[in-house]
Short mmCIF file of C-alpha atoms in Angstrom, two decimals:
data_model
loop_
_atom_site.label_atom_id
_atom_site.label_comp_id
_atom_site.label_asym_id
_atom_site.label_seq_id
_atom_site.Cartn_x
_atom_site.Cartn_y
_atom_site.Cartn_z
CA UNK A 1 0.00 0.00 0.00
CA UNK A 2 1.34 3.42 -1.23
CA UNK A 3 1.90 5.93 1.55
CA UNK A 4 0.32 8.90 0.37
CA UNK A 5 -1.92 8.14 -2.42
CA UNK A 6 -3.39 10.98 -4.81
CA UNK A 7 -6.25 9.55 -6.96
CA UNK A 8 -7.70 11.82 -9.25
CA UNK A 9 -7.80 15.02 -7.66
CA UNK A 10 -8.93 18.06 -9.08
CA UNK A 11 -9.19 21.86 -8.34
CA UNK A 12 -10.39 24.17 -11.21
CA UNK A 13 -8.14 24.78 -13.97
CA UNK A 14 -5.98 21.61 -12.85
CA UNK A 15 -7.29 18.31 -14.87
CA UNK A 16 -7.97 15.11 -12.40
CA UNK A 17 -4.29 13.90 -11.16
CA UNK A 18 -3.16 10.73 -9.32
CA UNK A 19 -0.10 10.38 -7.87
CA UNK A 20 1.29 7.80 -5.56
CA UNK A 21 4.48 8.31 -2.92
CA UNK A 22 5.90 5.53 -0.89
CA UNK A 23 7.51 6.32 2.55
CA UNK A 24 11.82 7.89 2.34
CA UNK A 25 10.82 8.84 -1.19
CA UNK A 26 11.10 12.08 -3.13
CA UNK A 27 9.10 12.98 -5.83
CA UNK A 28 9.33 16.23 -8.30
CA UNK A 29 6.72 18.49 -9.97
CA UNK A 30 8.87 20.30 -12.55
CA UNK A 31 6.95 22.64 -15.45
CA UNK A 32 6.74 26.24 -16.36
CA UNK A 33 5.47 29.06 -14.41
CA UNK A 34 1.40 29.06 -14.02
CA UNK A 35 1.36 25.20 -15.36
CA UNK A 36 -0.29 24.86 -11.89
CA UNK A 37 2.39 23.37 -9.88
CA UNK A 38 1.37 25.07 -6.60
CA UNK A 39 -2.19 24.82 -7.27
CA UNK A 40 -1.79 20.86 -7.09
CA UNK A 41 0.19 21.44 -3.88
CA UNK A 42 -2.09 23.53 -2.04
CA UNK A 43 -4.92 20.98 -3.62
CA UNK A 44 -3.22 18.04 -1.30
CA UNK A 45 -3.17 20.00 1.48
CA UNK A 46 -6.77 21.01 1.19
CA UNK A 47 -5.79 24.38 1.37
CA UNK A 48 -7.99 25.19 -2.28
CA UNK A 49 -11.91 23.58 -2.65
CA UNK A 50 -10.78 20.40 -4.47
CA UNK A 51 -12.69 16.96 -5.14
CA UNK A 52 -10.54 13.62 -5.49
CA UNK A 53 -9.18 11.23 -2.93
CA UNK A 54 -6.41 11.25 -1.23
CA UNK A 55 -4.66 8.89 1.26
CA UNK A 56 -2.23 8.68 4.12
CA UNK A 57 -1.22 5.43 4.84
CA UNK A 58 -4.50 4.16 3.80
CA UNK A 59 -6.68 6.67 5.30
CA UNK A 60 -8.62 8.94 3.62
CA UNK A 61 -8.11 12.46 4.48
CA UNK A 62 -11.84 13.12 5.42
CA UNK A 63 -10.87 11.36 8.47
CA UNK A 64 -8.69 14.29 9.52
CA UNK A 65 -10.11 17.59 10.48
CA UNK A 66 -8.43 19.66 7.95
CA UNK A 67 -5.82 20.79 11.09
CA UNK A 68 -5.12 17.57 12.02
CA UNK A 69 -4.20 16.86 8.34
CA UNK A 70 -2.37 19.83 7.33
CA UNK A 71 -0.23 18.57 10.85
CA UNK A 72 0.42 15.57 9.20
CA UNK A 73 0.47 16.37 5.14
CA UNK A 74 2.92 19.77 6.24
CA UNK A 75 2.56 22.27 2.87
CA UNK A 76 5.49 25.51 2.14
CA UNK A 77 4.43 28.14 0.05
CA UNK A 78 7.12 29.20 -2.15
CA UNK A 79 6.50 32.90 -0.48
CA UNK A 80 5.56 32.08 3.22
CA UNK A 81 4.17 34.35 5.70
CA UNK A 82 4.83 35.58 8.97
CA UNK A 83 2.46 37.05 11.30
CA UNK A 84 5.10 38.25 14.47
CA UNK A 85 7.91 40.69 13.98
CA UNK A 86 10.49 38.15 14.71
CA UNK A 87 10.98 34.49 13.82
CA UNK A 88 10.92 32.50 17.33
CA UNK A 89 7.25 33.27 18.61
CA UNK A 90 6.26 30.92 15.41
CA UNK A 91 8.13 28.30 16.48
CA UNK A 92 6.48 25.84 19.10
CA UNK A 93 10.36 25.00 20.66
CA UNK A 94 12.42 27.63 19.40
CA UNK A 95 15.63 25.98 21.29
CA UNK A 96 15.50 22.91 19.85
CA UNK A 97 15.10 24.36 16.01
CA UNK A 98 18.50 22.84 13.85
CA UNK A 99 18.98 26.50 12.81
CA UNK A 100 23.05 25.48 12.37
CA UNK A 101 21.93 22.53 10.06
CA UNK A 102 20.88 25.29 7.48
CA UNK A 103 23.82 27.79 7.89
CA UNK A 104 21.59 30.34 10.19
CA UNK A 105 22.94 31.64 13.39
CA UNK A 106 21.46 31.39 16.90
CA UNK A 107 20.44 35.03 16.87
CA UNK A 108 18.57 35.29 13.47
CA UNK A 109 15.39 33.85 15.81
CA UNK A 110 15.08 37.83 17.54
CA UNK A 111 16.05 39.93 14.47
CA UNK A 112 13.35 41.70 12.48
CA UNK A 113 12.16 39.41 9.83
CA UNK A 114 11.81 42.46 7.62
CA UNK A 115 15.84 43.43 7.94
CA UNK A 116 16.26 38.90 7.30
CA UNK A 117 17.31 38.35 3.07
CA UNK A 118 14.39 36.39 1.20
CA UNK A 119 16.78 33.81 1.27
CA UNK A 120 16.92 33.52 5.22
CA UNK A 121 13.07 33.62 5.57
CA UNK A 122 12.63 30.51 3.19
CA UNK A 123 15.08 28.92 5.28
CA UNK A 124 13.63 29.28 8.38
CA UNK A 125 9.92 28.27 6.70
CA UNK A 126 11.48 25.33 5.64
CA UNK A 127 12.69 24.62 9.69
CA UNK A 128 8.95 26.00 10.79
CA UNK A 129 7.08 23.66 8.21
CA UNK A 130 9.16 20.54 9.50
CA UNK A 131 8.86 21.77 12.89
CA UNK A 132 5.28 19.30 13.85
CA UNK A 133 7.18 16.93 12.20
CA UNK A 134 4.64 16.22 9.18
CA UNK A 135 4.84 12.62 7.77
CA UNK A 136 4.60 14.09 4.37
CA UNK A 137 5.95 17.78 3.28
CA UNK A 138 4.97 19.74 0.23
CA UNK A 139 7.52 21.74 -0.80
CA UNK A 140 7.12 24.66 -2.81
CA UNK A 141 10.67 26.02 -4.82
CA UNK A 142 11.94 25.41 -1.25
CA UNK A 143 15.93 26.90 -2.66
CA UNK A 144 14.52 29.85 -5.10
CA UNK A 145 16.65 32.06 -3.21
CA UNK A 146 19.09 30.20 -2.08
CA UNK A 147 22.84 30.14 -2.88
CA UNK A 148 24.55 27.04 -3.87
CA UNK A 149 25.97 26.16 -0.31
CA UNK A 150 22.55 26.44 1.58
CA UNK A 151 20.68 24.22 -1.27
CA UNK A 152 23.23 21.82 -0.69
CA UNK A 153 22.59 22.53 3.36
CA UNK A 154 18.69 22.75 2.33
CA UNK A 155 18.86 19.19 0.48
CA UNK A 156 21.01 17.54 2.70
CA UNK A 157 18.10 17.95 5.39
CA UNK A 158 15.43 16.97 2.91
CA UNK A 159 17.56 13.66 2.89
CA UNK A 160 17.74 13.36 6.17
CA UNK A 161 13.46 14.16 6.99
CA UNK A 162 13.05 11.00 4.37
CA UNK A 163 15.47 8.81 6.38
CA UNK A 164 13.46 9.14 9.21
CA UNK A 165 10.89 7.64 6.70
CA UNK A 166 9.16 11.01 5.30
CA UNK A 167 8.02 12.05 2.12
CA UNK A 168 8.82 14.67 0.15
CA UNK A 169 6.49 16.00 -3.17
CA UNK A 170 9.38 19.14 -4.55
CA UNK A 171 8.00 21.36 -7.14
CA UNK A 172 11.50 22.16 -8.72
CA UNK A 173 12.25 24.79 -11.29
CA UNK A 174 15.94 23.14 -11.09
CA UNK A 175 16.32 20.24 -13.49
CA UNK A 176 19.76 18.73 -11.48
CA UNK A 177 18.23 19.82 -8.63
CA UNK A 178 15.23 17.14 -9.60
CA UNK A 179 17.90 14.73 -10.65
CA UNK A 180 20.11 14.72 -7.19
CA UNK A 181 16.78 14.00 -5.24
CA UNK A 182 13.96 12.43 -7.05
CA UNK A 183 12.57 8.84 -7.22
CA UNK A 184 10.41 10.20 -9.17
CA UNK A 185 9.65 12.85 -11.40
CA UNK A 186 6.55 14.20 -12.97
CA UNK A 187 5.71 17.43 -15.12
CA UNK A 188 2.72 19.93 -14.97
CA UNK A 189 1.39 21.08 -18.11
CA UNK A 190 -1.11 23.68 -18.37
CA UNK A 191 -2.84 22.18 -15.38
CA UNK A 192 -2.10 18.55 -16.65
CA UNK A 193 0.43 16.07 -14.73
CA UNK A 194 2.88 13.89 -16.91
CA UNK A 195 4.93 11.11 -15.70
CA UNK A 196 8.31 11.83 -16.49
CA UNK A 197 9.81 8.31 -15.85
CA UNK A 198 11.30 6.54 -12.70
CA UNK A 199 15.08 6.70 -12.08
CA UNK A 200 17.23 5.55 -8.83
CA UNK B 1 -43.02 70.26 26.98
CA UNK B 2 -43.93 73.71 26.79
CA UNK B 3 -41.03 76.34 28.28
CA UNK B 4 -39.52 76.39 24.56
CA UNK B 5 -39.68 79.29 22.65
CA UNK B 6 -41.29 78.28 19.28
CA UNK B 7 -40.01 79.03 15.96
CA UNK B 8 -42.44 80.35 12.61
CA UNK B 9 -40.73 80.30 9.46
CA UNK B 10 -40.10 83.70 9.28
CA UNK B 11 -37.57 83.85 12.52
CA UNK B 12 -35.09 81.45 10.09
CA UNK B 13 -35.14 84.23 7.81
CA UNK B 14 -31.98 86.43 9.50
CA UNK B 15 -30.48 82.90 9.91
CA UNK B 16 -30.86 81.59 5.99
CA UNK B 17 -29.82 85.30 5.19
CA UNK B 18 -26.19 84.27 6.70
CA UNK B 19 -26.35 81.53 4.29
CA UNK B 20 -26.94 83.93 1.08
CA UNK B 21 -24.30 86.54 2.22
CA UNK B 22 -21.81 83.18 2.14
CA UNK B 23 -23.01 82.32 -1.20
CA UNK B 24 -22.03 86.07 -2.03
CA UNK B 25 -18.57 86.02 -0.83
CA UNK B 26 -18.55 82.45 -2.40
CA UNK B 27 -19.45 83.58 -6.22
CA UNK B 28 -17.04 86.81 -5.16
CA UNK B 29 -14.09 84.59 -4.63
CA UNK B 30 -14.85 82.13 -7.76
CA UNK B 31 -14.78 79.21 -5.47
CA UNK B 32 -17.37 77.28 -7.66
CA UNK B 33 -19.30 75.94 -4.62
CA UNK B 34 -22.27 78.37 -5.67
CA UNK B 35 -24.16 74.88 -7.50
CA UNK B 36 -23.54 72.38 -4.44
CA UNK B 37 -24.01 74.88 -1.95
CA UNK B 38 -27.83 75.73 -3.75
CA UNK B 39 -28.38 71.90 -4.06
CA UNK B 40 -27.13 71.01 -0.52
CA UNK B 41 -29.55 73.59 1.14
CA UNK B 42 -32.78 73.05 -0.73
CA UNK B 43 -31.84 69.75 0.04
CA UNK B 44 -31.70 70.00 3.33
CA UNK B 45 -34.90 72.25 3.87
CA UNK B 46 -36.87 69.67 1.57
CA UNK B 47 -35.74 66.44 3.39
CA UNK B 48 -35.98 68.09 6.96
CA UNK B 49 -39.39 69.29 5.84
CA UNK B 50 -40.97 65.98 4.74
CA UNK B 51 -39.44 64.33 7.40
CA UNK B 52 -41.03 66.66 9.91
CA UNK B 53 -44.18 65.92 8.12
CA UNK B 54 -43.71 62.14 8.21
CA UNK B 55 -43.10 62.29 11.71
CA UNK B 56 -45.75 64.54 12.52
CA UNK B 57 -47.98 61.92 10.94
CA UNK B 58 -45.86 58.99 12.78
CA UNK B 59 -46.46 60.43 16.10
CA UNK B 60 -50.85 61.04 15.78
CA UNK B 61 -51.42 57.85 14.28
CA UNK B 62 -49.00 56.00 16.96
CA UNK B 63 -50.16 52.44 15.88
CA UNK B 64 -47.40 49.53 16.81
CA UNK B 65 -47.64 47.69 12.75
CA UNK B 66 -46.64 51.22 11.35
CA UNK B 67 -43.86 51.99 13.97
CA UNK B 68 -42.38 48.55 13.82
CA UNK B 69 -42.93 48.78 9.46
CA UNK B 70 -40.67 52.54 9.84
CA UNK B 71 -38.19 50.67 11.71
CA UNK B 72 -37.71 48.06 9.56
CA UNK B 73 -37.61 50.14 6.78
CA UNK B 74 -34.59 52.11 8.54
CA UNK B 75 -32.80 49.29 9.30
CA UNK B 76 -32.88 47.54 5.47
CA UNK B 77 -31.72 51.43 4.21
CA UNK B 78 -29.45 51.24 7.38
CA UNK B 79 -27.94 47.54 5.94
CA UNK B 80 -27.66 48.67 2.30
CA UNK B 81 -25.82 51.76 3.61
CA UNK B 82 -23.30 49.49 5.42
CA UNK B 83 -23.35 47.42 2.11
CA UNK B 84 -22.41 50.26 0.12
CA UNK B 85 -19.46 51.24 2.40
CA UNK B 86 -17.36 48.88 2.26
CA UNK B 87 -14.66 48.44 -0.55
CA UNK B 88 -14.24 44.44 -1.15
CA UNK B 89 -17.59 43.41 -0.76
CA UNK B 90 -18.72 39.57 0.03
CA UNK B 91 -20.62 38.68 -3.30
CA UNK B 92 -24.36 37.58 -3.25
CA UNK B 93 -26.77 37.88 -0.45
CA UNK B 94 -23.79 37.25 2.41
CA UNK B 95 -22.55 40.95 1.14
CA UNK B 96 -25.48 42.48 2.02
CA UNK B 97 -26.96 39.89 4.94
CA UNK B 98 -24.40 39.64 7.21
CA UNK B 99 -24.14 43.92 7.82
CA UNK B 100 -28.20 44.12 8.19
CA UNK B 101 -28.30 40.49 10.33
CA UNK B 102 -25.65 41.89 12.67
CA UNK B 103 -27.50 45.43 12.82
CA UNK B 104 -31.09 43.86 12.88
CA UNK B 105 -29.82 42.28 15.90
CA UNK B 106 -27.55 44.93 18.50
CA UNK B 107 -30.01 47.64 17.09
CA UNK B 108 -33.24 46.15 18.19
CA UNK B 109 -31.67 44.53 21.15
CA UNK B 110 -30.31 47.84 22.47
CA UNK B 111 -33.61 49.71 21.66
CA UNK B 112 -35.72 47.35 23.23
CA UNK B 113 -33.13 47.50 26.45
CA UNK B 114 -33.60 51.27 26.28
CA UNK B 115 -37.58 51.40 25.68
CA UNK B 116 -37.99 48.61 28.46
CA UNK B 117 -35.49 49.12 31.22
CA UNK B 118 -35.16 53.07 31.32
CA UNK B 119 -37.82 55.39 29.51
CA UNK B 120 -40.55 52.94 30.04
CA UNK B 121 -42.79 55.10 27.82
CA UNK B 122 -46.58 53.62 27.52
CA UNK B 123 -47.54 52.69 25.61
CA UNK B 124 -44.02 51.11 24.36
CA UNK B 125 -44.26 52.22 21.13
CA UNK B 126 -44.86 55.71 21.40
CA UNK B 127 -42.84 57.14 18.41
CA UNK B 128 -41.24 59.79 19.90
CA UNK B 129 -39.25 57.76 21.88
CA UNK B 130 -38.83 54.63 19.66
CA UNK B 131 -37.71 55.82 16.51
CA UNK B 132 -35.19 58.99 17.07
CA UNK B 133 -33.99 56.10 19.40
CA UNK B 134 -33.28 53.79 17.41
CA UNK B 135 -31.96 56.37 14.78
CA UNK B 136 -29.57 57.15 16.94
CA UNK B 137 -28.64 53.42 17.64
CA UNK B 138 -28.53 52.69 14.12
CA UNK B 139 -26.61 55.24 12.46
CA UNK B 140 -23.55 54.47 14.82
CA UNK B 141 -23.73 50.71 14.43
CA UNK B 142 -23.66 51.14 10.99
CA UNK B 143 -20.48 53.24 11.17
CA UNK B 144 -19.11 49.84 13.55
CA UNK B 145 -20.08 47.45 11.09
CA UNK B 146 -19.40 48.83 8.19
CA UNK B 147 -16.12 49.95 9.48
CA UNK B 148 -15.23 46.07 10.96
CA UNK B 149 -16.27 44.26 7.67
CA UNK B 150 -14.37 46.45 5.31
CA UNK B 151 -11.23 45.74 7.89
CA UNK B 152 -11.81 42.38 7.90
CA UNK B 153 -12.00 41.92 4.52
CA UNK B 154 -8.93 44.01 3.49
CA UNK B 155 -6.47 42.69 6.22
CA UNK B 156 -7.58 39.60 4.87
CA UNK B 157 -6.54 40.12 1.91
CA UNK B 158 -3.54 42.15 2.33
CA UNK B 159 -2.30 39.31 4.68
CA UNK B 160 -3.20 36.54 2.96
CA UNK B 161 0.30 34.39 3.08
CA UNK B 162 0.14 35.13 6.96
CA UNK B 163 -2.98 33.95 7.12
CA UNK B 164 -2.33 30.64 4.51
CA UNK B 165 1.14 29.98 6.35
CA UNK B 166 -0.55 29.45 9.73
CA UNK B 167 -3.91 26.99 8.13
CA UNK B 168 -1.46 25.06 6.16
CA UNK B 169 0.43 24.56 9.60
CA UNK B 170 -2.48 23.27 11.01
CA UNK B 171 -4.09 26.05 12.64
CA UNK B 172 -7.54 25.62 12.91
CA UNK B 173 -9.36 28.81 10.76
CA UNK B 174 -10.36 30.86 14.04
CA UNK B 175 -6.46 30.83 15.71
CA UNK B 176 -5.19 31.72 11.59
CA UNK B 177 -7.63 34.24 11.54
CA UNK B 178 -7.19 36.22 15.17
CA UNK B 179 -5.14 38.78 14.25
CA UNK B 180 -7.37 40.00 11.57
CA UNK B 181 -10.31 39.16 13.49
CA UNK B 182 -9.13 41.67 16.78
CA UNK B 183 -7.88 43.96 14.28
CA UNK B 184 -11.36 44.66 12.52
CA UNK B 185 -13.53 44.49 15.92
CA UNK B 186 -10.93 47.12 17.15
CA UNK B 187 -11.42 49.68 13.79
CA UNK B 188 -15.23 48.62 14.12
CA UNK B 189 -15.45 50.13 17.76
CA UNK B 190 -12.99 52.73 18.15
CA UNK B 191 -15.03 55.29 16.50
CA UNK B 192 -17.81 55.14 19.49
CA UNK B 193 -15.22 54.65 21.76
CA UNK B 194 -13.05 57.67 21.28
CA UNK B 195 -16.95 59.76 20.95
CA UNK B 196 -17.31 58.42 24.39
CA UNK B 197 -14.04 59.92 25.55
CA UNK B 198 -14.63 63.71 23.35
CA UNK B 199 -18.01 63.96 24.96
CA UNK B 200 -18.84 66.47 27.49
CA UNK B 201 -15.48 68.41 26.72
CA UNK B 202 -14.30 68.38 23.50
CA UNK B 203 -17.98 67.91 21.72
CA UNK B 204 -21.48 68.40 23.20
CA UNK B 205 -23.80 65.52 21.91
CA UNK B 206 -26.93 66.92 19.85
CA UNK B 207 -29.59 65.09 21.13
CA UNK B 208 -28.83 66.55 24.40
CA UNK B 209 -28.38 69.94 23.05
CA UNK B 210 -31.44 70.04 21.65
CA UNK B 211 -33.60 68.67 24.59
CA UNK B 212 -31.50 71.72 26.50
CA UNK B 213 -33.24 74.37 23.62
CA UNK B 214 -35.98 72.19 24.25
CA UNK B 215 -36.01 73.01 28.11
CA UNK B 216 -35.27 70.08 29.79
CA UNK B 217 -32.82 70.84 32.68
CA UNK B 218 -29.14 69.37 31.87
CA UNK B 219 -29.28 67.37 34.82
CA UNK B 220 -32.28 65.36 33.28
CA UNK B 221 -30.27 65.68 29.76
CA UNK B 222 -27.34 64.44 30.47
CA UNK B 223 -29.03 61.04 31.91
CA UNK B 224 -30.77 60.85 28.74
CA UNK B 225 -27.37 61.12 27.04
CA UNK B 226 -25.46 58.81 28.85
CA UNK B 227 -28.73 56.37 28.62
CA UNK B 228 -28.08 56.67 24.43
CA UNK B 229 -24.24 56.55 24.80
CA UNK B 230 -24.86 53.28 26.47
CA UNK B 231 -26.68 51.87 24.44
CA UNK B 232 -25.31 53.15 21.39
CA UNK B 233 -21.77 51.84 22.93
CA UNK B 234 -23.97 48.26 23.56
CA UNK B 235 -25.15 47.81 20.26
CA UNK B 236 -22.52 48.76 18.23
CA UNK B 237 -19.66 46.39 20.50
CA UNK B 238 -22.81 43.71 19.79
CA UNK B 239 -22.81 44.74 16.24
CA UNK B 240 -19.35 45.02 15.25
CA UNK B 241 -18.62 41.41 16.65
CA UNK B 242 -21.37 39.46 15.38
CA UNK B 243 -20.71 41.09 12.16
CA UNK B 244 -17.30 40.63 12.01
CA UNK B 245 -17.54 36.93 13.52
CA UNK B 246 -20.37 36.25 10.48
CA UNK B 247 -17.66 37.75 8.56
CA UNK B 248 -14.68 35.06 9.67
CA UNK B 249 -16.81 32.36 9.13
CA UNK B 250 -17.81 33.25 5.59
CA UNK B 251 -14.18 33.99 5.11
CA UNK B 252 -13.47 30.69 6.00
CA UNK B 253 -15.32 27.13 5.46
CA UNK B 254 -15.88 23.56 7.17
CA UNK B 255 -12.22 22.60 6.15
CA UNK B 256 -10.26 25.45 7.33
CA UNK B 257 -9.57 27.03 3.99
CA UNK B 258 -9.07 30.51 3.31
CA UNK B 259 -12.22 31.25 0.67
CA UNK B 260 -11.06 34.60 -0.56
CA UNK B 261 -13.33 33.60 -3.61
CA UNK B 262 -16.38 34.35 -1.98
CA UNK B 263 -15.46 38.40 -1.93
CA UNK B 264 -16.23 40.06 -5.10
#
């Protein structure tokens, strides 16, 4: 039994997709801007009106309160927002958050996240979104902004969230980016998903 | 009710003579206000006169169908003036239903709290009492409502990624939605509130004004005015948060989503 399993789901202009993702895997959404990569995202996460079924580890996400999934099913917009004038009041533990793992230092947590580069804010979404420890996370361009050394930092803990037997659905603008991680990889279309073929 | 001095028509002439003499200086400076300013004040000496004859006829024929018909009549013009006010609108019915529900509901509470508990007038629907009342009620919850909803609605949408980032972390729609929620009952009251504060020093309240032309001694006016203020302050507070609370949950739906689709 697939882990998360995406059967025909659909969210006006995207056309009925199914997807399936086994546990430790990583699969990529490549496809040009407006093909409705994030739309499919935010489509999983229920975050959009959407019909379709969808599955974690065979059961069916109308079994969650929409919280309760999102907990599990963790989505990050490729701009995310903050709501507090610094970083650590969004964190539930802000001690125990593996800032070092991604290159940021201990006092990024209390500076203004208006003074913080774009590149620092998706970083620290990234550690927010992985923060309640979601079974599956929905990444959105998750290194846009990022120079080479922090994707390599960002990827290396993408790896290590899928040892601890996650899974990971990347919409990737990079191709070798796609190629480094994926099991994977599929293409959006104008609003239409294509296998792209299996590798690793 | 009868220590006022009463008025004819002919003592407002001196008075509306002030108002030519500015219309004078007006066409003498070429300020161009000489076409509003003729428009504004036949305006305002039709409406006040038709509305003195409406209520002339109100208060002899004091029958409890027609005053509860005027009030409902005030309070759907009262709901599609809210309506009208605000800039992102919710589209069908909800735009204009949840402003008049929310109103339909302080106003009449705080009126009937007002007619029952304080003036007592008998029988309880004697016009004079119920309907400048309410007026009074109404016109400042619909500055609270109208005031909350279009907050709502644009802090919504202005912080729209705040408001996504914390649902798609699995906050249920009412925690996502708090700041904008205390944000738009704040702009919703703050009006009345900070009237509250002025009044008495900075601005003396008309109703209480005129009952003092009228005679009544201040001490017996001012109870009167706090009496409105309170319940003015009552159903507007009531207003503002059922409307804005209506507001949330239209905002929102069963699954916690963010419907931005249902503004217009």
């Amino acid at each position: 039994m697939p882990y998360l399993k995406i059967q025909t789901l659909t969210a006006p202009p995207l056309q009925p997709a199914s997807l399936t993702m086994e546990r430790r895997e990583c699969v990529t959404i490549q496809g040009p801007s407006g093909s409705g990569k994030s739309l499919f995202l935010r489509a999983i996460a229920d975050l959009d009106p959407n019909q379709g079924t969808v599955q974690l580890d065979g059961k069916d996400r109308n079994d969650f309160t929409a919280p309760k999934w999102r907990e599990q099913v963790g989505y990050l917009a490729a701009e995310p927002g903050w709501w507090l004038e610094t970083a650590r009041p969004h964190f539930k533990n802000p001690v125990e958050v593996p800032l070092a793992k991604l290159h940021l230092d201990k006092d990024i947590l209390d500076r203004p996240l208006l003074h913080l580069s774009t590149g620092e804010r998706q970083r620290l979404a990234l550690l927010r979104a992985m923060e309640p420890e979601p079974s599956v996370l929905l990444l959105d361009e998750p290194t846009a902004a990022l120079d080479p050394e922090s994707t390599q930092a960002v990827e290396h803990l993408i790896r290590s969230f899928m040892e601890r037997g996650g899974a990971i659905l990347l919409v990737s603008h990079d191709a070798e980016q796609s190629a480094r991680l994926a099991d994977k990889s599929y293409r959006m279309e104008k609003g239409q998903l294509h296998t792209v073929g299996g590798s690793s | 009710m009868t220590d006022y001095i009463q008025l004819g028509y002919l003592d407002l002439l001196p008075a509306a003579l002030l108002v030519i003499f500015n219309a004078g200086l007006s066409i003498l400076m070429q300020l161009g206000l000489l076409r509003v300013l003729a428009v504004s004040v036949i305006r305002m000496v039709i409406q006040l006169s038709l509305i003195g004859l409406i209520l002339t006829w109100l208060f002899d024929s004091a029958n409890p169908v027609f005053i509860l018909g005027i009030a409902l009549v005030m309070l759907l013009l009262a709901g599609r003036e809210a309506w009208a006010r605000q800039d992102k609108k919710f589209s069908g019915i909800w735009g204009y239903g949840i402003g008049t529900g929310a109103m339909l509901m302080a106003a009449s509470l705080a009126t009937a709290v007002g007619l029952g508990s304080a003036i007592r007038p008998d029988p309880w629907y004697m016009p004079q009492y119920a309907i400048p009342m309410l007026g009074m009620i109404l016109g400042n919850c619909l500055t609270g409502i109208s005031l909350g909803l279009d907050t709502l609605t644009a802090t919504a949408l202005r912080e729209r990624q705040a408001i996504e980032s914390r649902l798609a972390l699995g906050q249920p729609r009412l925690i996502a939605l708090s700041g904008v929620t205390r944000q738009a009952m704040r702009t919703g009251m703050m009006p009345i509130i900070n009237s509250m504060a002025a009044t008495g020093i900075i601005s003396l309240p008309g109703m209480m004004t005129g009952q003092i032309l009228a005679g009544v001694e201040p001490m017996q006016a001012i109870q009167y005015q706090m009496l409105i203020m309170f319940l003015i302050f009552g159903g507007t507070g009531l207003g503002v948060i059922t409307a804005v609370g209506l507001g949330i949950l239209r905002l929102t739906d069963q699954r916690h989503r963010l419907r931005l689709d249902r503004l217009q």
